[in-house]
Amino acid sequence: MGVVLLLVLAALPALAQTQAQQDEPPTTEDEITAYCLGVNRQLAERFRQMQLWGCGKASSMQWCRDAKASAPDAMRARERLVIRFANELTRKGLLDVERPPEFRAKLTSIVADGSTDAAQCFNPNGDRDEPACERLQRCEEAEQRVGE
């Protein structure tokens, strides 16, 4: 019985620290991680769609055939990044239901912002939104941090 009591007492500071962390808002690094999760989710979907392109056999469409051929590898690379970003947020407890709703809502909004920026930068009409493309540059360092 005494050993169990000692174990419980030893775990209390860790539990208190976990509760304190849940009450803290996401850090700037956490927000970038959430943003990049959204970006890479959108890019993985774009590469998945590229695999469905009908490129034809004309020599002028070689670029399309090349892009279509490289899409599966690019999609898998983006999916791995999505998993790594989600794992990082999960490991920190930022996606836990116990987190305050306003913090979860903020992260959800940031993920959506990343998806929107990726969609605007790489839209199917070719109308590149340069400010959105500039914001995507924040993910370069974050991708290296979580490993490519």
Tab-separated table of C-alpha atoms in Angstrom:
chain	number	residue	atom	x	y	z
A	1	MET	CA	0.000	0.000	0.000
A	2	GLY	CA	2.845	2.369	0.865
A	3	VAL	CA	4.507	1.790	-2.524
A	4	VAL	CA	1.263	2.628	-4.346
A	5	LEU	CA	0.934	5.835	-2.345
A	6	LEU	CA	4.508	6.812	-3.210
A	7	LEU	CA	3.854	6.165	-6.908
A	8	VAL	CA	0.703	8.292	-6.812
A	9	LEU	CA	2.528	11.103	-5.040
A	10	ALA	CA	5.367	10.896	-7.561
A	11	ALA	CA	2.916	11.177	-10.467
A	12	LEU	CA	1.031	14.205	-9.102
A	13	PRO	CA	3.554	16.828	-10.302
A	14	ALA	CA	3.438	15.364	-13.814
A	15	LEU	CA	-0.360	15.419	-13.785
A	16	ALA	CA	-0.381	19.010	-12.553
A	17	GLN	CA	2.097	19.975	-15.278
A	18	THR	CA	-0.076	18.269	-17.930
A	19	GLN	CA	-3.137	20.187	-16.700
A	20	ALA	CA	-1.184	23.454	-16.738
A	21	GLN	CA	-0.053	22.745	-20.308
A	22	GLN	CA	-3.649	22.139	-21.372
A	23	ASP	CA	-4.600	25.574	-20.107
A	24	GLU	CA	-1.814	27.312	-22.055
A	25	PRO	CA	-2.558	28.655	-25.514
A	26	PRO	CA	-0.671	27.150	-28.462
A	27	THR	CA	2.800	28.588	-29.018
A	28	THR	CA	3.856	30.262	-32.267
A	29	GLU	CA	5.679	27.054	-33.213
A	30	ASP	CA	2.497	25.054	-32.563
A	31	GLU	CA	0.532	27.444	-34.759
A	32	ILE	CA	3.053	27.025	-37.584
A	33	THR	CA	2.823	23.258	-37.178
A	34	ALA	CA	-0.983	23.447	-37.456
A	35	TYR	CA	-0.729	25.751	-40.499
A	36	CYS	CA	1.691	23.358	-42.212
A	37	LEU	CA	-0.602	20.429	-41.417
A	38	GLY	CA	-3.297	22.207	-43.441
A	39	VAL	CA	-0.898	23.112	-46.259
A	40	ASN	CA	0.377	19.572	-46.661
A	41	ARG	CA	-3.101	18.073	-46.406
A	42	GLN	CA	-4.173	20.276	-49.324
A	43	LEU	CA	-1.027	19.511	-51.358
A	44	ALA	CA	-1.427	15.751	-50.842
A	45	GLU	CA	-4.962	16.061	-52.193
A	46	ARG	CA	-3.712	18.068	-55.197
A	47	PHE	CA	-1.159	15.371	-56.030
A	48	ARG	CA	-3.863	12.723	-55.672
A	49	GLN	CA	-6.004	14.627	-58.183
A	50	MET	CA	-3.065	14.958	-60.589
A	51	GLN	CA	-2.995	11.172	-60.905
A	52	LEU	CA	-6.448	11.354	-62.496
A	53	TRP	CA	-5.450	13.758	-65.256
A	54	GLY	CA	-6.014	12.731	-68.854
A	55	CYS	CA	-2.935	14.080	-70.603
A	56	GLY	CA	-3.310	12.781	-74.157
A	57	LYS	CA	-0.473	11.699	-76.427
A	58	ALA	CA	0.466	14.994	-78.068
A	59	SER	CA	4.096	15.978	-77.614
A	60	SER	CA	2.956	19.335	-76.226
A	61	MET	CA	1.409	17.459	-73.281
A	62	GLN	CA	4.645	15.826	-72.105
A	63	TRP	CA	4.703	18.181	-69.108
A	64	CYS	CA	1.339	16.745	-68.060
A	65	ARG	CA	2.513	13.145	-68.390
A	66	ASP	CA	5.667	13.965	-66.400
A	67	ALA	CA	3.669	15.655	-63.636
A	68	LYS	CA	1.200	12.769	-63.534
A	69	ALA	CA	4.046	10.237	-63.300
A	70	SER	CA	5.700	12.046	-60.374
A	71	ALA	CA	2.431	12.670	-58.502
A	72	PRO	CA	2.278	9.386	-56.504
A	73	ASP	CA	5.691	9.943	-54.909
A	74	ALA	CA	4.929	13.601	-54.222
A	75	MET	CA	1.586	12.668	-52.697
A	76	ARG	CA	3.185	10.073	-50.395
A	77	ALA	CA	5.816	12.591	-49.268
A	78	ARG	CA	3.093	15.125	-48.386
A	79	GLU	CA	1.052	12.460	-46.613
A	80	ARG	CA	4.091	11.579	-44.482
A	81	LEU	CA	4.419	15.252	-43.541
A	82	VAL	CA	0.716	15.407	-42.656
A	83	ILE	CA	1.216	12.445	-40.322
A	84	ARG	CA	4.320	13.987	-38.745
A	85	PHE	CA	2.656	17.372	-38.157
A	86	ALA	CA	-0.467	15.706	-36.721
A	87	ASN	CA	1.681	13.477	-34.490
A	88	GLU	CA	3.564	16.497	-33.172
A	89	LEU	CA	0.340	18.298	-32.280
A	90	THR	CA	-1.064	15.115	-30.738
A	91	ARG	CA	2.111	14.432	-28.741
A	92	LYS	CA	1.829	17.906	-27.217
A	93	GLY	CA	-1.832	17.274	-26.391
A	94	LEU	CA	-2.996	20.152	-28.577
A	95	LEU	CA	-5.704	18.088	-30.255
A	96	ASP	CA	-7.082	16.647	-26.990
A	97	VAL	CA	-10.759	17.077	-26.254
A	98	GLU	CA	-9.850	18.318	-22.772
A	99	ARG	CA	-8.198	21.416	-24.234
A	100	PRO	CA	-10.222	24.604	-23.873
A	101	PRO	CA	-12.619	24.921	-26.843
A	102	GLU	CA	-11.203	28.305	-27.873
A	103	PHE	CA	-7.700	26.808	-28.245
A	104	ARG	CA	-8.989	23.877	-30.315
A	105	ALA	CA	-11.051	26.272	-32.448
A	106	LYS	CA	-7.998	28.448	-33.020
A	107	LEU	CA	-5.897	25.473	-34.158
A	108	THR	CA	-8.702	24.244	-36.415
A	109	SER	CA	-8.887	27.695	-37.977
A	110	ILE	CA	-5.118	27.778	-38.507
A	111	VAL	CA	-5.200	24.348	-40.211
A	112	ALA	CA	-7.976	25.649	-42.483
A	113	ASP	CA	-5.916	28.782	-43.250
A	114	GLY	CA	-3.017	26.578	-44.361
A	115	SER	CA	-5.296	24.563	-46.645
A	116	THR	CA	-6.792	27.742	-48.094
A	117	ASP	CA	-3.379	29.310	-48.760
A	118	ALA	CA	-2.153	26.155	-50.517
A	119	ALA	CA	-5.311	26.064	-52.632
A	120	GLN	CA	-4.927	29.740	-53.566
A	121	CYS	CA	-1.234	29.415	-54.366
A	122	PHE	CA	-1.650	26.268	-56.486
A	123	ASN	CA	-5.093	26.757	-57.935
A	124	PRO	CA	-6.213	24.917	-61.077
A	125	ASN	CA	-6.799	28.140	-63.029
A	126	GLY	CA	-3.140	29.122	-62.777
A	127	ASP	CA	-4.008	32.389	-61.000
A	128	ARG	CA	-1.286	32.350	-58.383
A	129	ASP	CA	-2.067	34.252	-55.190
A	130	GLU	CA	1.412	35.570	-54.375
A	131	PRO	CA	0.670	36.600	-50.743
A	132	ALA	CA	-0.652	33.070	-50.090
A	133	CYS	CA	2.467	31.594	-51.695
A	134	GLU	CA	4.659	33.779	-49.472
A	135	ARG	CA	2.855	32.548	-46.363
A	136	LEU	CA	3.564	28.946	-47.412
A	137	GLN	CA	7.291	29.636	-46.977
A	138	ARG	CA	6.775	29.357	-43.199
A	139	CYS	CA	6.509	25.605	-43.677
A	140	GLU	CA	9.998	25.114	-45.082
A	141	GLU	CA	11.674	25.207	-41.673
A	142	ALA	CA	8.814	23.337	-39.996
A	143	GLU	CA	9.095	20.514	-42.546
A	144	GLN	CA	12.796	20.167	-41.758
A	145	ARG	CA	12.002	20.184	-38.041
A	146	VAL	CA	9.567	17.263	-38.265
A	147	GLY	CA	11.632	15.456	-40.915
A	148	GLU	CA	10.803	14.984	-44.548
